[in-house]
Amino acid sequence: MARISEERMQKALQQLETISPEDHAKVKALAEIVKPLRSVLFKTPDDYGMKGWRDIYFQSDDGTPLEGWYIPATGGESDRLIIFNHALPMCRAGFPGHLGEPWSRFDAVEIDFVIQMKHLADAGYNVLAYDIRNHGNSSAANGGLSGIGRWEWRDCVGVKKYVDAHPTLGRMKVGLYSQCMGGNSQYEAICRRPELFANVLCMCSPLVVSMAAIFSAFSEIQGVSDYQELIDLELLKMGAFVAAEMTPQLFASGVTMPVLMVQVRNDSWTRNPEDAQKTFDLLGSDEKQLLWIENTTRRFKDGYNYFGRYPEKILPFFEEHMSRAPAIATSQRKGARAAEAGRSS
């Protein structure tokens, strides 16, 4: 399948000839969302008194060096592990918009993932949290660009291989907390390597998103909504994936484990409820729930901080599914077939 259809390419080239310099600058800035701004580790587990944690490092499936934390459950290591990842342009600690520029230019809010890890540890879960490539303290790859999952799935594979090969972690029950870009990445990893994730008991999947929906919403805010084709051309010129290639919907049917999806219903930065509902409907899971965050339009402030504020909305899902005995889910194998359409990209 062509990266961009001939009709779409011709329209993009026409737009390039007629767009004003001011609007072209806005289009380029939108495309550059996929050049992630690195967030710093502004908090550690020490900020919440968590004990026995340590820095860890391992490789992605393609060899990219990744860094993270291992945090044992409060009161002592348990037999249950949550693998925790993050969104763009964040890191395992969250997002330091409250520290000012350059992060505040994106959104001047603090997003705290460490308090979420504290909630998990207090509930009896060990936590492995890691920085995805080009984020936090993990290494650069792919020219510093994000594929919103299309390269980062390899990191999800790498961390699962690390867990499986570890003498202690490899004996634990495993669940996933996979957010936004990290969730998109996880969907593709499950589709491409279903046998690797067949023993995972469940996944909480907050704020997964299609980039076409992001570009549509942001371009409307910027007054350049007529230039979706030109956004694709600018992405292609950067060496990035085009909008239609960056969506969890390509891989959702291969995800068959129990899933709790969390979404901001009236998210002003995407096209919800339509985009989220479509992804949810495509999930191959027999057990799936969609939790809508209501009475806000703020994806950063209220979406990513939701678990930190309302752990009682998330923890029962893990408690229900992580208490089960691990089993090889043979239905996961259909994920390989579901991924076939996206592999050529």
CSV table of C-alpha atoms in Angstrom, one decimal:
chain,number,residue,atom,x,y,z
A,1,MET,CA,0.0,0.0,0.0
A,2,ALA,CA,1.4,3.5,-0.9
A,3,ARG,CA,2.5,5.6,2.0
A,4,ILE,CA,0.4,8.4,0.5
A,5,SER,CA,-2.1,7.9,-2.4
A,6,GLU,CA,-1.3,9.7,-5.6
A,7,GLU,CA,-4.4,11.9,-5.2
A,8,ARG,CA,-3.4,12.8,-1.7
A,9,MET,CA,0.2,13.6,-2.8
A,10,GLN,CA,-1.0,15.9,-5.6
A,11,LYS,CA,-3.3,17.7,-3.2
A,12,ALA,CA,-0.4,18.2,-0.8
A,13,LEU,CA,1.8,19.6,-3.5
A,14,GLN,CA,-0.9,22.0,-4.5
A,15,GLN,CA,-1.3,23.1,-0.9
A,16,LEU,CA,2.5,23.7,-0.8
A,17,GLU,CA,2.2,26.1,-3.7
A,18,THR,CA,-0.6,28.2,-2.2
A,19,ILE,CA,-0.2,28.1,1.6
A,20,SER,CA,1.0,31.3,3.3
A,21,PRO,CA,4.3,31.3,5.1
A,22,GLU,CA,2.6,31.8,8.4
A,23,ASP,CA,0.2,28.9,7.9
A,24,HIS,CA,3.1,26.7,6.5
A,25,ALA,CA,5.0,27.4,9.7
A,26,LYS,CA,2.0,26.1,11.7
A,27,VAL,CA,1.7,23.0,9.5
A,28,LYS,CA,5.4,22.2,10.0
A,29,ALA,CA,5.1,22.7,13.8
A,30,LEU,CA,2.2,20.2,13.9
A,31,ALA,CA,4.2,17.7,12.0
A,32,GLU,CA,7.1,18.2,14.4
A,33,ILE,CA,4.9,16.7,17.2
A,34,VAL,CA,6.7,13.5,16.3
A,35,LYS,CA,10.1,15.1,17.3
A,36,PRO,CA,9.6,14.4,21.0
A,37,LEU,CA,10.8,17.0,23.6
A,38,ARG,CA,12.6,15.0,26.3
A,39,SER,CA,11.1,15.2,29.7
A,40,VAL,CA,13.4,15.0,32.7
A,41,LEU,CA,13.1,12.7,35.7
A,42,PHE,CA,11.8,15.4,38.0
A,43,LYS,CA,10.7,12.8,40.6
A,44,THR,CA,11.8,9.4,41.7
A,45,PRO,CA,10.2,6.7,43.9
A,46,ASP,CA,12.0,8.4,46.9
A,47,ASP,CA,9.6,11.3,46.6
A,48,TYR,CA,6.8,9.0,47.9
A,49,GLY,CA,8.9,7.0,50.3
A,50,MET,CA,9.1,3.8,48.2
A,51,LYS,CA,11.7,1.4,49.4
A,52,GLY,CA,14.1,-1.0,47.7
A,53,TRP,CA,13.7,0.4,44.2
A,54,ARG,CA,16.6,0.4,41.8
A,55,ASP,CA,17.6,1.7,38.4
A,56,ILE,CA,17.6,-0.9,35.6
A,57,TYR,CA,18.7,-1.0,32.0
A,58,PHE,CA,18.2,-3.3,29.1
A,59,GLN,CA,17.8,-3.3,25.3
A,60,SER,CA,14.9,-2.9,23.0
A,61,ASP,CA,14.3,-5.7,20.5
A,62,ASP,CA,16.4,-3.8,18.0
A,63,GLY,CA,19.2,-3.1,20.4
A,64,THR,CA,18.3,0.5,21.5
A,65,PRO,CA,19.5,0.9,25.2
A,66,LEU,CA,16.5,1.6,27.5
A,67,GLU,CA,16.5,2.7,31.2
A,68,GLY,CA,13.9,2.3,33.9
A,69,TRP,CA,13.1,1.6,37.5
A,70,TYR,CA,12.2,-1.6,39.3
A,71,ILE,CA,10.0,-0.9,42.4
A,72,PRO,CA,9.0,-3.7,44.7
A,73,ALA,CA,5.6,-3.8,46.3
A,74,THR,CA,5.2,-1.9,49.6
A,75,GLY,CA,6.2,-4.2,52.4
A,76,GLY,CA,8.2,-6.6,50.3
A,77,GLU,CA,8.4,-8.0,46.8
A,78,SER,CA,5.2,-9.8,45.6
A,79,ASP,CA,4.5,-12.3,42.8
A,80,ARG,CA,2.7,-9.7,40.7
A,81,LEU,CA,4.4,-7.3,38.3
A,82,ILE,CA,3.0,-4.3,36.4
A,83,ILE,CA,5.0,-3.1,33.4
A,84,PHE,CA,4.4,0.6,33.1
A,85,ASN,CA,5.1,2.9,30.2
A,86,HIS,CA,4.3,6.4,29.1
A,87,ALA,CA,3.1,8.9,26.5
A,88,LEU,CA,4.8,11.4,24.2
A,89,PRO,CA,6.6,13.7,25.2
A,90,MET,CA,6.8,12.3,28.7
A,91,CYS,CA,9.0,9.9,30.6
A,92,ARG,CA,8.6,7.3,33.3
A,93,ALA,CA,8.3,10.2,35.9
A,94,GLY,CA,5.6,12.0,34.0
A,95,PHE,CA,5.7,15.5,32.5
A,96,PRO,CA,7.3,18.6,34.0
A,97,GLY,CA,5.2,21.3,32.4
A,98,HIS,CA,5.1,23.0,35.9
A,99,LEU,CA,8.8,23.6,35.6
A,100,GLY,CA,8.4,26.1,32.8
A,101,GLU,CA,9.9,26.2,29.4
A,102,PRO,CA,10.5,24.3,27.2
A,103,TRP,CA,7.8,21.9,28.5
A,104,SER,CA,5.2,24.6,29.4
A,105,ARG,CA,5.0,25.6,25.8
A,106,PHE,CA,3.3,22.2,25.3
A,107,ASP,CA,1.1,22.4,28.4
A,108,ALA,CA,2.1,24.1,31.7
A,109,VAL,CA,0.9,21.3,33.9
A,110,GLU,CA,2.6,18.6,36.0
A,111,ILE,CA,1.8,15.0,35.2
A,112,ASP,CA,2.8,12.7,38.0
A,113,PHE,CA,3.3,9.0,37.1
A,114,VAL,CA,5.3,8.3,40.2
A,115,ILE,CA,2.2,8.6,42.5
A,116,GLN,CA,0.5,6.1,40.2
A,117,MET,CA,3.4,3.7,40.8
A,118,LYS,CA,3.0,4.3,44.6
A,119,HIS,CA,-0.7,3.3,44.3
A,120,LEU,CA,0.3,0.1,42.5
A,121,ALA,CA,3.0,-0.7,45.0
A,122,ASP,CA,0.7,-0.1,48.0
A,123,ALA,CA,-1.8,-2.4,46.4
A,124,GLY,CA,0.8,-5.2,46.3
A,125,TYR,CA,2.2,-4.9,42.8
A,126,ASN,CA,5.9,-4.7,41.9
A,127,VAL,CA,6.4,-2.1,39.1
A,128,LEU,CA,8.8,-2.0,36.2
A,129,ALA,CA,8.6,1.5,34.6
A,130,TYR,CA,10.8,2.4,31.7
A,131,ASP,CA,11.5,5.3,29.3
A,132,ILE,CA,10.7,4.6,25.7
A,133,ARG,CA,13.3,5.4,23.0
A,134,ASN,CA,13.9,9.2,22.5
A,135,HIS,CA,12.3,9.9,25.9
A,136,GLY,CA,13.6,10.3,29.4
A,137,ASN,CA,17.0,8.7,29.9
A,138,SER,CA,16.7,6.1,27.2
A,139,SER,CA,18.8,6.3,24.0
A,140,ALA,CA,18.0,8.0,20.8
A,141,ALA,CA,16.9,6.1,17.7
A,142,ASN,CA,15.2,6.5,14.4
A,143,GLY,CA,16.7,9.9,13.8
A,144,GLY,CA,15.1,11.2,17.0
A,145,LEU,CA,11.7,10.7,15.6
A,146,SER,CA,8.7,9.0,17.2
A,147,GLY,CA,6.6,6.6,15.3
A,148,ILE,CA,3.8,6.8,18.0
A,149,GLY,CA,4.2,3.1,18.3
A,150,ARG,CA,5.5,2.1,14.8
A,151,TRP,CA,9.1,1.9,16.1
A,152,GLU,CA,8.4,1.9,19.8
A,153,TRP,CA,6.7,-1.5,19.8
A,154,ARG,CA,10.3,-2.9,19.8
A,155,ASP,CA,10.8,-1.4,23.2
A,156,CYS,CA,7.7,-3.2,24.5
A,157,VAL,CA,9.2,-6.5,23.2
A,158,GLY,CA,12.6,-5.7,24.7
A,159,VAL,CA,11.2,-5.1,28.2
A,160,LYS,CA,9.1,-8.3,28.1
A,161,LYS,CA,12.1,-10.3,27.0
A,162,TYR,CA,14.1,-8.7,29.9
A,163,VAL,CA,11.3,-9.7,32.3
A,164,ASP,CA,11.0,-13.3,31.0
A,165,ALA,CA,14.8,-13.8,31.2
A,166,HIS,CA,15.2,-12.4,34.7
A,167,PRO,CA,15.5,-15.1,37.4
A,168,THR,CA,13.0,-13.3,39.7
A,169,LEU,CA,10.8,-11.2,37.5
A,170,GLY,CA,10.3,-14.1,35.1
A,171,ARG,CA,8.4,-16.0,37.7
A,172,MET,CA,5.9,-13.2,38.3
A,173,LYS,CA,2.4,-12.7,37.0
A,174,VAL,CA,2.4,-9.9,34.6
A,175,GLY,CA,0.0,-7.0,33.8
A,176,LEU,CA,0.5,-3.9,31.6
A,177,TYR,CA,-0.2,-0.2,32.1
A,178,SER,CA,0.4,1.1,28.6
A,179,GLN,CA,-0.4,4.8,28.0
A,180,CYS,CA,-1.1,6.7,24.7
A,181,MET,CA,2.0,6.2,22.6
A,182,GLY,CA,3.0,3.5,24.9
A,183,GLY,CA,-0.3,1.8,24.5
A,184,ASN,CA,-0.2,2.1,20.7
A,185,SER,CA,3.3,0.5,20.9
A,186,GLN,CA,2.0,-2.3,23.1
A,187,TYR,CA,-0.9,-3.1,20.7
A,188,GLU,CA,1.6,-3.5,17.9
A,189,ALA,CA,4.0,-5.5,20.0
A,190,ILE,CA,1.2,-7.9,21.0
A,191,CYS,CA,0.2,-8.3,17.3
A,192,ARG,CA,3.8,-8.9,16.1
A,193,ARG,CA,4.9,-11.2,18.9
A,194,PRO,CA,1.7,-12.7,20.3
A,195,GLU,CA,3.5,-15.7,21.8
A,196,LEU,CA,5.6,-13.4,23.9
A,197,PHE,CA,2.6,-11.7,25.5
A,198,ALA,CA,0.3,-14.8,25.7
A,199,ASN,CA,0.9,-15.1,29.5
A,200,VAL,CA,0.1,-11.4,30.2
A,201,LEU,CA,-3.1,-11.3,32.4
A,202,CYS,CA,-4.5,-7.9,31.5
A,203,MET,CA,-3.7,-4.4,30.2
A,204,CYS,CA,-4.9,-1.0,31.3
A,205,SER,CA,-4.7,1.2,28.2
A,206,PRO,CA,-5.2,4.9,28.9
A,207,LEU,CA,-5.5,7.5,26.1
A,208,VAL,CA,-4.4,5.5,23.1
A,209,VAL,CA,-4.9,7.7,20.1
A,210,SER,CA,-4.8,8.0,16.3
A,211,MET,CA,-2.5,10.7,15.1
A,212,ALA,CA,-4.9,11.7,12.3
A,213,ALA,CA,-7.3,12.6,15.1
A,214,ILE,CA,-4.6,14.6,16.9
A,215,PHE,CA,-3.7,16.5,13.7
A,216,SER,CA,-7.3,17.1,12.9
A,217,ALA,CA,-8.0,18.6,16.3
A,218,PHE,CA,-4.8,20.6,16.6
A,219,SER,CA,-5.0,22.0,13.1
A,220,GLU,CA,-8.5,23.3,13.7
A,221,ILE,CA,-7.2,25.1,16.8
A,222,GLN,CA,-4.4,26.6,14.7
A,223,GLY,CA,-6.7,27.5,11.9
A,224,VAL,CA,-5.0,25.2,9.3
A,225,SER,CA,-7.5,22.3,9.2
A,226,ASP,CA,-7.6,22.3,5.4
A,227,TYR,CA,-4.0,21.1,5.2
A,228,GLN,CA,-4.1,17.5,6.4
A,229,GLU,CA,-2.4,16.3,3.2
A,230,LEU,CA,0.4,18.8,3.6
A,231,ILE,CA,0.9,17.6,7.2
A,232,ASP,CA,1.4,14.2,5.8
A,233,LEU,CA,3.9,15.5,3.2
A,234,GLU,CA,5.9,17.3,5.9
A,235,LEU,CA,5.9,14.1,8.0
A,236,LEU,CA,7.1,12.1,5.0
A,237,LYS,CA,9.9,14.7,4.3
A,238,MET,CA,11.1,14.3,7.9
A,239,GLY,CA,11.4,10.5,7.5
A,240,ALA,CA,8.4,9.9,9.9
A,241,PHE,CA,5.3,7.9,9.4
A,242,VAL,CA,2.2,9.6,7.9
A,243,ALA,CA,-0.9,10.1,10.0
A,244,ALA,CA,-2.9,7.1,8.8
A,245,GLU,CA,0.0,4.8,9.7
A,246,MET,CA,0.2,6.0,13.3
A,247,THR,CA,-2.9,4.5,14.9
A,248,PRO,CA,-3.6,1.7,17.3
A,249,GLN,CA,-6.6,0.7,15.2
A,250,LEU,CA,-4.3,-1.2,12.8
A,251,PHE,CA,-3.4,-3.6,15.6
A,252,ALA,CA,-6.4,-3.5,18.1
A,253,SER,CA,-8.0,-6.7,16.8
A,254,GLY,CA,-4.9,-8.7,17.8
A,255,VAL,CA,-5.2,-7.7,21.4
A,256,THR,CA,-7.3,-10.4,23.1
A,257,MET,CA,-6.3,-10.1,26.8
A,258,PRO,CA,-8.7,-8.3,29.2
A,259,VAL,CA,-8.4,-4.5,28.6
A,260,LEU,CA,-9.5,-1.4,30.5
A,261,MET,CA,-9.3,1.6,28.2
A,262,VAL,CA,-9.5,5.1,29.8
A,263,GLN,CA,-10.3,8.1,27.6
A,264,VAL,CA,-11.3,11.8,28.0
A,265,ARG,CA,-14.7,11.9,26.3
A,266,ASN,CA,-14.6,15.5,25.2
A,267,ASP,CA,-10.8,15.7,24.7
A,268,SER,CA,-10.1,19.0,22.9
A,269,TRP,CA,-6.8,17.6,21.5
A,270,THR,CA,-8.3,14.7,19.6
A,271,ARG,CA,-11.5,13.5,18.0
A,272,ASN,CA,-13.3,11.8,20.9
A,273,PRO,CA,-15.5,10.1,21.5
A,274,GLU,CA,-15.3,8.8,17.9
A,275,ASP,CA,-11.6,7.9,17.7
A,276,ALA,CA,-11.5,6.1,21.1
A,277,GLN,CA,-14.7,4.3,20.5
A,278,LYS,CA,-13.5,3.0,17.2
A,279,THR,CA,-10.3,1.7,18.7
A,280,PHE,CA,-12.2,0.1,21.6
A,281,ASP,CA,-14.7,-1.6,19.2
A,282,LEU,CA,-11.8,-3.1,17.2
A,283,LEU,CA,-10.2,-4.7,20.3
A,284,GLY,CA,-10.2,-8.5,20.0
A,285,SER,CA,-10.7,-8.9,23.8
A,286,ASP,CA,-13.8,-10.7,25.1
A,287,GLU,CA,-13.4,-8.8,28.4
A,288,LYS,CA,-13.0,-5.1,27.8
A,289,GLN,CA,-14.2,-1.9,29.4
A,290,LEU,CA,-14.1,1.7,28.3
A,291,LEU,CA,-14.0,4.2,31.1
A,292,TRP,CA,-14.8,7.7,30.0
A,293,ILE,CA,-13.4,10.7,31.9
A,294,GLU,CA,-16.2,13.3,32.0
A,295,ASN,CA,-16.5,17.0,32.7
A,296,THR,CA,-13.2,18.0,31.2
A,297,THR,CA,-11.5,18.7,27.9
A,298,ARG,CA,-8.0,18.6,29.3
A,299,ARG,CA,-6.1,15.5,28.1
A,300,PHE,CA,-2.8,16.4,30.0
A,301,LYS,CA,-4.1,17.8,33.2
A,302,ASP,CA,-7.1,15.5,33.8
A,303,GLY,CA,-6.5,12.5,31.5
A,304,TYR,CA,-2.9,11.4,32.4
A,305,ASN,CA,-3.4,12.4,36.1
A,306,TYR,CA,-6.6,10.4,36.4
A,307,PHE,CA,-5.1,7.3,38.0
A,308,GLY,CA,-3.1,9.4,40.4
A,309,ARG,CA,-6.2,11.1,41.6
A,310,TYR,CA,-8.7,8.2,41.5
A,311,PRO,CA,-6.8,4.9,42.1
A,312,GLU,CA,-10.1,3.3,43.1
A,313,LYS,CA,-11.2,3.5,39.5
A,314,ILE,CA,-8.2,1.5,38.2
A,315,LEU,CA,-7.0,-0.8,40.9
A,316,PRO,CA,-10.1,-3.1,40.9
A,317,PHE,CA,-9.4,-4.0,37.3
A,318,PHE,CA,-5.9,-5.2,38.1
A,319,GLU,CA,-7.2,-7.0,41.3
A,320,GLU,CA,-9.8,-8.9,39.3
A,321,HIS,CA,-7.4,-10.1,36.6
A,322,MET,CA,-4.1,-10.3,38.3
A,323,SER,CA,-5.5,-12.8,40.9
A,324,ARG,CA,-5.9,-15.3,38.1
A,325,ALA,CA,-3.4,-18.0,37.3
A,326,PRO,CA,-1.3,-17.3,34.3
A,327,ALA,CA,-2.4,-19.1,31.2
A,328,ILE,CA,-1.3,-19.2,27.6
A,329,ALA,CA,-4.0,-17.5,25.6
A,330,THR,CA,-4.0,-19.4,22.3
A,331,SER,CA,-6.3,-16.7,20.9
A,332,GLN,CA,-3.4,-14.3,21.1
A,333,ARG,CA,-2.0,-16.0,18.0
A,334,LYS,CA,-4.5,-14.4,15.8
A,335,GLY,CA,-2.7,-11.1,16.6
A,336,ALA,CA,0.0,-12.2,14.1
A,337,ARG,CA,-2.6,-12.2,11.3
A,338,ALA,CA,-4.1,-8.9,12.5
A,339,ALA,CA,-0.7,-7.2,12.3
A,340,GLU,CA,0.0,-8.3,8.7
A,341,ALA,CA,-1.6,-5.2,7.2
A,342,GLY,CA,0.6,-2.9,9.2
A,343,ARG,CA,3.9,-4.8,8.9
A,344,SER,CA,4.8,-3.5,5.5
A,345,SER,CA,4.8,0.0,6.9
